[in-house]
Amino acid sequence: MKRLQHRAENIYANEQRHVSQASSCKFQEFHWSLNNNGPDLSGVHPLVPLLIYSDRHFPPTSDPQPIRAHSDPQANSHSRIPCIHSNSTRRPMGAVKKPLNAFMLYMKEMRAAVRQEVNERESAAINCILGRKWNALSRAEQSKYFDLAQKERLLHLQLYPGWSARDNYGKRKRKDNHRKITHDSSS
DNA sequence: TATCCTTTGAAGAGT
DNA sequence: ACTCTTCAAAGGATA
């Protein structure tokens, strides 16, 4: 932990020198998506493509299927919609992930740029930097991610109306169920 | 090969 | 109502 923190601090110090250079490329990626793949989304929030084209909800597929979320109540006997991702590359039924929160969306957008910027590959160190950058953002700057996260939650609710976060509780096997307490006591 | 590390925020569980 | 815990992403490190 100390090792990662130290590494992140060094990286962050170096990163500060380049802070003015950081950042604009991701929006260009969105525009690429708009210009090359997607429908006309010129009227929507610039971050919405990140949500709309998210493989969380619409993974790449050669035979896209229409969403039938509420159209077949009999297929929803467990108060969940049938999974629209049925081929092998799609997420199996019962493995619906939590919608991303604002910070997760920020990380997803900025990770590649920060990774390239600091020439660091370890996600734990990058996440420390991203956490600092996130906290350094103004509330106005953060608000677009909170807005997007709200859209993410609404879309998730529409796609998986019966889903609950508890569905994924206990899916991971943890060696230490009190990891956070252990960390706090060890630091 | 599975889990950890590390961050913030949402949501469920427990008190 | 409040606190605690888990899980979302990511990819290198570790057991």
Short mmCIF file of C-alpha atoms (C1' of nucleotides) in Angstrom, two decimals:
data_model
loop_
_atom_site.label_atom_id
_atom_site.label_comp_id
_atom_site.label_asym_id
_atom_site.label_seq_id
_atom_site.Cartn_x
_atom_site.Cartn_y
_atom_site.Cartn_z
CA MET A 1 0.00 0.00 0.00
CA LYS A 2 2.74 2.40 1.00
CA ARG A 3 4.65 1.37 -2.07
CA LEU A 4 1.72 2.21 -4.34
CA GLN A 5 1.04 5.47 -2.58
CA HIS A 6 4.65 6.49 -2.91
CA ARG A 7 4.67 5.57 -6.56
CA ALA A 8 1.44 7.45 -7.14
CA GLU A 9 2.85 10.51 -5.38
CA ASN A 10 5.94 10.50 -7.57
CA ILE A 11 3.87 10.03 -10.64
CA TYR A 12 1.47 12.73 -9.58
CA ALA A 13 4.30 15.20 -8.99
CA ASN A 14 5.58 14.60 -12.48
CA GLU A 15 2.10 14.62 -13.85
CA GLN A 16 1.48 18.11 -12.49
CA ARG A 17 4.07 19.42 -14.91
CA HIS A 18 2.01 18.23 -17.78
CA VAL A 19 -1.38 19.03 -16.40
CA SER A 20 -2.11 21.66 -18.97
CA GLN A 21 -1.54 19.19 -21.74
CA ALA A 22 -3.82 16.62 -20.29
CA SER A 23 -7.16 15.89 -21.39
CA SER A 24 -8.83 16.88 -24.55
CA CYS A 25 -8.29 13.74 -26.53
CA LYS A 26 -11.17 11.78 -25.09
CA PHE A 27 -13.77 14.12 -26.41
CA GLN A 28 -12.24 13.65 -29.81
CA GLU A 29 -12.88 9.95 -29.39
CA PHE A 30 -16.53 10.69 -28.71
CA HIS A 31 -16.70 12.76 -31.84
CA TRP A 32 -15.08 9.91 -33.72
CA SER A 33 -17.84 7.70 -32.45
CA LEU A 34 -20.46 10.20 -33.46
CA ASN A 35 -19.00 10.77 -36.88
CA ASN A 36 -18.20 7.20 -37.81
CA ASN A 37 -20.48 4.78 -36.03
CA GLY A 38 -23.39 6.22 -34.27
CA PRO A 39 -26.60 7.92 -35.06
CA ASP A 40 -26.87 11.68 -35.03
CA LEU A 41 -26.38 12.55 -31.41
CA SER A 42 -25.39 16.10 -32.00
CA GLY A 43 -27.97 17.34 -29.58
CA VAL A 44 -26.95 15.24 -26.64
CA HIS A 45 -24.47 15.67 -23.89
CA PRO A 46 -20.93 15.02 -25.18
CA LEU A 47 -20.45 12.21 -22.71
CA VAL A 48 -23.64 10.37 -23.53
CA PRO A 49 -21.98 8.26 -26.25
CA LEU A 50 -19.83 6.75 -23.53
CA LEU A 51 -23.05 5.50 -22.02
CA ILE A 52 -24.96 4.67 -25.17
CA TYR A 53 -22.14 2.72 -26.73
CA SER A 54 -21.11 1.15 -23.47
CA ASP A 55 -20.41 -2.55 -23.80
CA ARG A 56 -22.03 -2.88 -20.44
CA HIS A 57 -25.41 -2.49 -22.05
CA PHE A 58 -24.79 -2.85 -25.75
CA PRO A 59 -21.76 -5.05 -26.32
CA PRO A 60 -20.41 -5.36 -29.84
CA THR A 61 -22.38 -7.87 -31.84
CA SER A 62 -22.85 -8.70 -35.48
CA ASP A 63 -26.53 -9.39 -35.05
CA PRO A 64 -27.88 -6.71 -32.83
CA GLN A 65 -31.18 -7.55 -31.29
CA PRO A 66 -33.89 -5.11 -30.46
CA ILE A 67 -34.41 -4.35 -26.82
CA ARG A 68 -37.60 -5.97 -25.61
CA ALA A 69 -37.34 -4.94 -22.03
CA HIS A 70 -41.01 -4.73 -21.16
CA SER A 71 -42.62 -6.31 -24.16
CA ASP A 72 -42.91 -9.88 -22.91
CA PRO A 73 -44.09 -10.08 -19.34
CA GLN A 74 -44.22 -13.87 -19.41
CA ALA A 75 -40.53 -14.02 -20.13
CA ASN A 76 -39.98 -12.05 -17.00
CA SER A 77 -41.22 -14.49 -14.46
CA HIS A 78 -38.58 -13.55 -11.95
CA SER A 79 -39.30 -9.88 -12.26
CA ARG A 80 -36.22 -9.51 -14.41
CA ILE A 81 -36.11 -8.87 -18.09
CA PRO A 82 -34.57 -11.60 -20.20
CA CYS A 83 -30.98 -10.87 -20.96
CA ILE A 84 -30.67 -9.21 -24.35
CA HIS A 85 -27.07 -10.37 -24.58
CA SER A 86 -27.42 -13.98 -25.65
CA ASN A 87 -24.39 -14.84 -27.73
CA SER A 88 -21.12 -16.11 -26.35
CA THR A 89 -19.45 -12.73 -26.19
CA ARG A 90 -22.27 -11.26 -24.27
CA ARG A 91 -22.66 -11.17 -20.55
CA PRO A 92 -24.42 -14.26 -19.28
CA MET A 93 -27.78 -14.06 -17.61
CA GLY A 94 -27.49 -13.19 -13.96
CA ALA A 95 -24.23 -11.29 -14.31
CA VAL A 96 -25.66 -7.83 -14.70
CA LYS A 97 -23.16 -5.40 -13.30
CA LYS A 98 -23.78 -2.36 -11.19
CA PRO A 99 -24.20 0.87 -13.10
CA LEU A 100 -21.11 3.02 -12.98
CA ASN A 101 -21.05 5.94 -10.59
CA ALA A 102 -19.74 9.36 -11.49
CA PHE A 103 -16.19 8.64 -10.46
CA MET A 104 -16.13 5.34 -12.32
CA LEU A 105 -17.28 7.09 -15.47
CA TYR A 106 -14.59 9.71 -14.96
CA MET A 107 -11.99 6.97 -14.54
CA LYS A 108 -13.20 5.17 -17.60
CA GLU A 109 -12.87 8.30 -19.64
CA MET A 110 -9.56 9.55 -18.27
CA ARG A 111 -7.66 6.36 -17.56
CA ALA A 112 -6.06 5.96 -20.96
CA ALA A 113 -4.94 9.58 -21.09
CA VAL A 114 -3.50 9.49 -17.57
CA ARG A 115 -1.87 6.16 -18.23
CA GLN A 116 -0.16 7.53 -21.29
CA GLU A 117 0.65 10.79 -19.61
CA VAL A 118 2.46 9.31 -16.64
CA ASN A 119 3.71 6.22 -18.42
CA GLU A 120 2.38 4.03 -15.65
CA ARG A 121 0.54 0.76 -16.21
CA GLU A 122 -0.48 -0.26 -12.75
CA SER A 123 -4.12 0.51 -12.24
CA ALA A 124 -3.88 0.95 -8.50
CA ALA A 125 -1.36 3.77 -8.94
CA ILE A 126 -3.34 5.32 -11.77
CA ASN A 127 -6.47 5.20 -9.67
CA CYS A 128 -4.76 7.14 -6.91
CA ILE A 129 -3.92 9.85 -9.42
CA LEU A 130 -7.41 9.80 -10.82
CA GLY A 131 -8.80 10.13 -7.33
CA ARG A 132 -6.74 13.27 -6.78
CA LYS A 133 -7.67 14.70 -10.14
CA TRP A 134 -11.30 13.97 -9.40
CA ASN A 135 -11.11 15.77 -6.06
CA ALA A 136 -9.38 18.68 -7.76
CA LEU A 137 -12.26 19.14 -10.17
CA SER A 138 -14.79 21.82 -9.47
CA ARG A 139 -18.30 20.79 -8.63
CA ALA A 140 -19.36 22.10 -12.02
CA GLU A 141 -16.80 19.91 -13.73
CA GLN A 142 -17.88 16.93 -11.70
CA SER A 143 -21.53 17.57 -12.31
CA LYS A 144 -21.42 16.33 -15.89
CA TYR A 145 -20.27 12.97 -14.60
CA PHE A 146 -22.94 12.93 -11.92
CA ASP A 147 -25.48 13.71 -14.63
CA LEU A 148 -24.13 10.93 -16.79
CA ALA A 149 -24.15 8.53 -13.86
CA GLN A 150 -27.78 9.36 -13.28
CA LYS A 151 -28.51 8.57 -16.92
CA GLU A 152 -26.59 5.35 -16.50
CA ARG A 153 -28.72 4.40 -13.51
CA LEU A 154 -31.94 5.25 -15.31
CA LEU A 155 -30.93 3.24 -18.36
CA HIS A 156 -29.91 0.36 -16.12
CA LEU A 157 -33.24 0.53 -14.37
CA GLN A 158 -35.05 0.38 -17.69
CA LEU A 159 -32.97 -2.50 -18.99
CA TYR A 160 -32.99 -4.52 -15.78
CA PRO A 161 -36.05 -3.45 -13.81
CA GLY A 162 -35.86 -6.25 -11.25
CA TRP A 163 -32.13 -6.09 -10.75
CA SER A 164 -30.73 -5.28 -7.36
CA ALA A 165 -27.17 -4.59 -6.30
CA ARG A 166 -27.58 -7.40 -3.80
CA ASP A 167 -27.71 -9.82 -6.74
CA ASN A 168 -23.94 -9.49 -7.04
CA TYR A 169 -23.17 -9.54 -3.34
CA GLY A 170 -20.91 -12.37 -2.36
CA LYS A 171 -20.03 -13.25 -5.94
CA ARG A 172 -16.41 -12.56 -5.28
CA LYS A 173 -14.41 -14.79 -3.03
CA ARG A 174 -12.50 -12.63 -0.67
CA LYS A 175 -9.55 -13.79 1.34
CA ASP A 176 -10.21 -11.09 3.89
CA ASN A 177 -13.78 -9.99 4.49
CA HIS A 178 -12.61 -7.06 6.58
CA ARG A 179 -10.10 -5.73 4.13
CA LYS A 180 -10.83 -2.11 4.81
CA ILE A 181 -10.48 -2.50 8.56
CA THR A 182 -7.24 -4.35 8.07
CA HIS A 183 -5.96 -1.56 5.84
CA ASP A 184 -6.96 1.12 8.25
CA SER A 185 -5.28 -0.63 11.12
CA SER A 186 -2.16 -1.35 9.08
CA SER A 187 -1.64 2.21 7.89
"C1'" DT B 1 -6.00 -18.79 -12.13
"C1'" DA B 2 -8.14 -16.06 -8.72
"C1'" DT B 3 -7.69 -12.34 -5.91
"C1'" DC B 4 -5.51 -8.04 -4.36
"C1'" DC B 5 -4.54 -3.25 -4.83
"C1'" DT B 6 -6.48 1.54 -5.17
"C1'" DT B 7 -9.87 5.22 -5.94
"C1'" DT B 8 -15.16 7.38 -5.23
"C1'" DG B 9 -19.96 6.79 -5.10
"C1'" DA B 10 -24.32 4.02 -4.91
"C1'" DA B 11 -26.85 0.92 -2.55
"C1'" DG B 12 -27.77 -2.93 0.46
"C1'" DA B 13 -27.13 -4.75 5.18
"C1'" DG B 14 -26.81 -4.23 9.87
"C1'" DT B 15 -27.40 -1.74 14.28
"C1'" DA C 1 -31.04 7.47 10.87
"C1'" DC C 2 -26.73 6.18 10.85
"C1'" DT C 3 -22.51 3.30 9.95
"C1'" DC C 4 -20.39 -0.40 7.63
"C1'" DT C 5 -19.69 -3.36 3.63
"C1'" DT C 6 -19.73 -4.61 -1.14
"C1'" DC C 7 -19.12 -3.75 -5.86
"C1'" DA C 8 -18.65 -1.30 -9.94
"C1'" DA C 9 -13.28 -0.51 -13.72
"C1'" DA C 10 -8.60 -1.58 -14.71
"C1'" DG C 11 -4.37 -4.18 -15.24
"C1'" DG C 12 -0.02 -5.36 -12.97
"C1'" DA C 13 1.34 -7.90 -8.85
"C1'" DT C 14 0.95 -11.73 -5.99
"C1'" DA C 15 -0.39 -16.13 -3.81
#
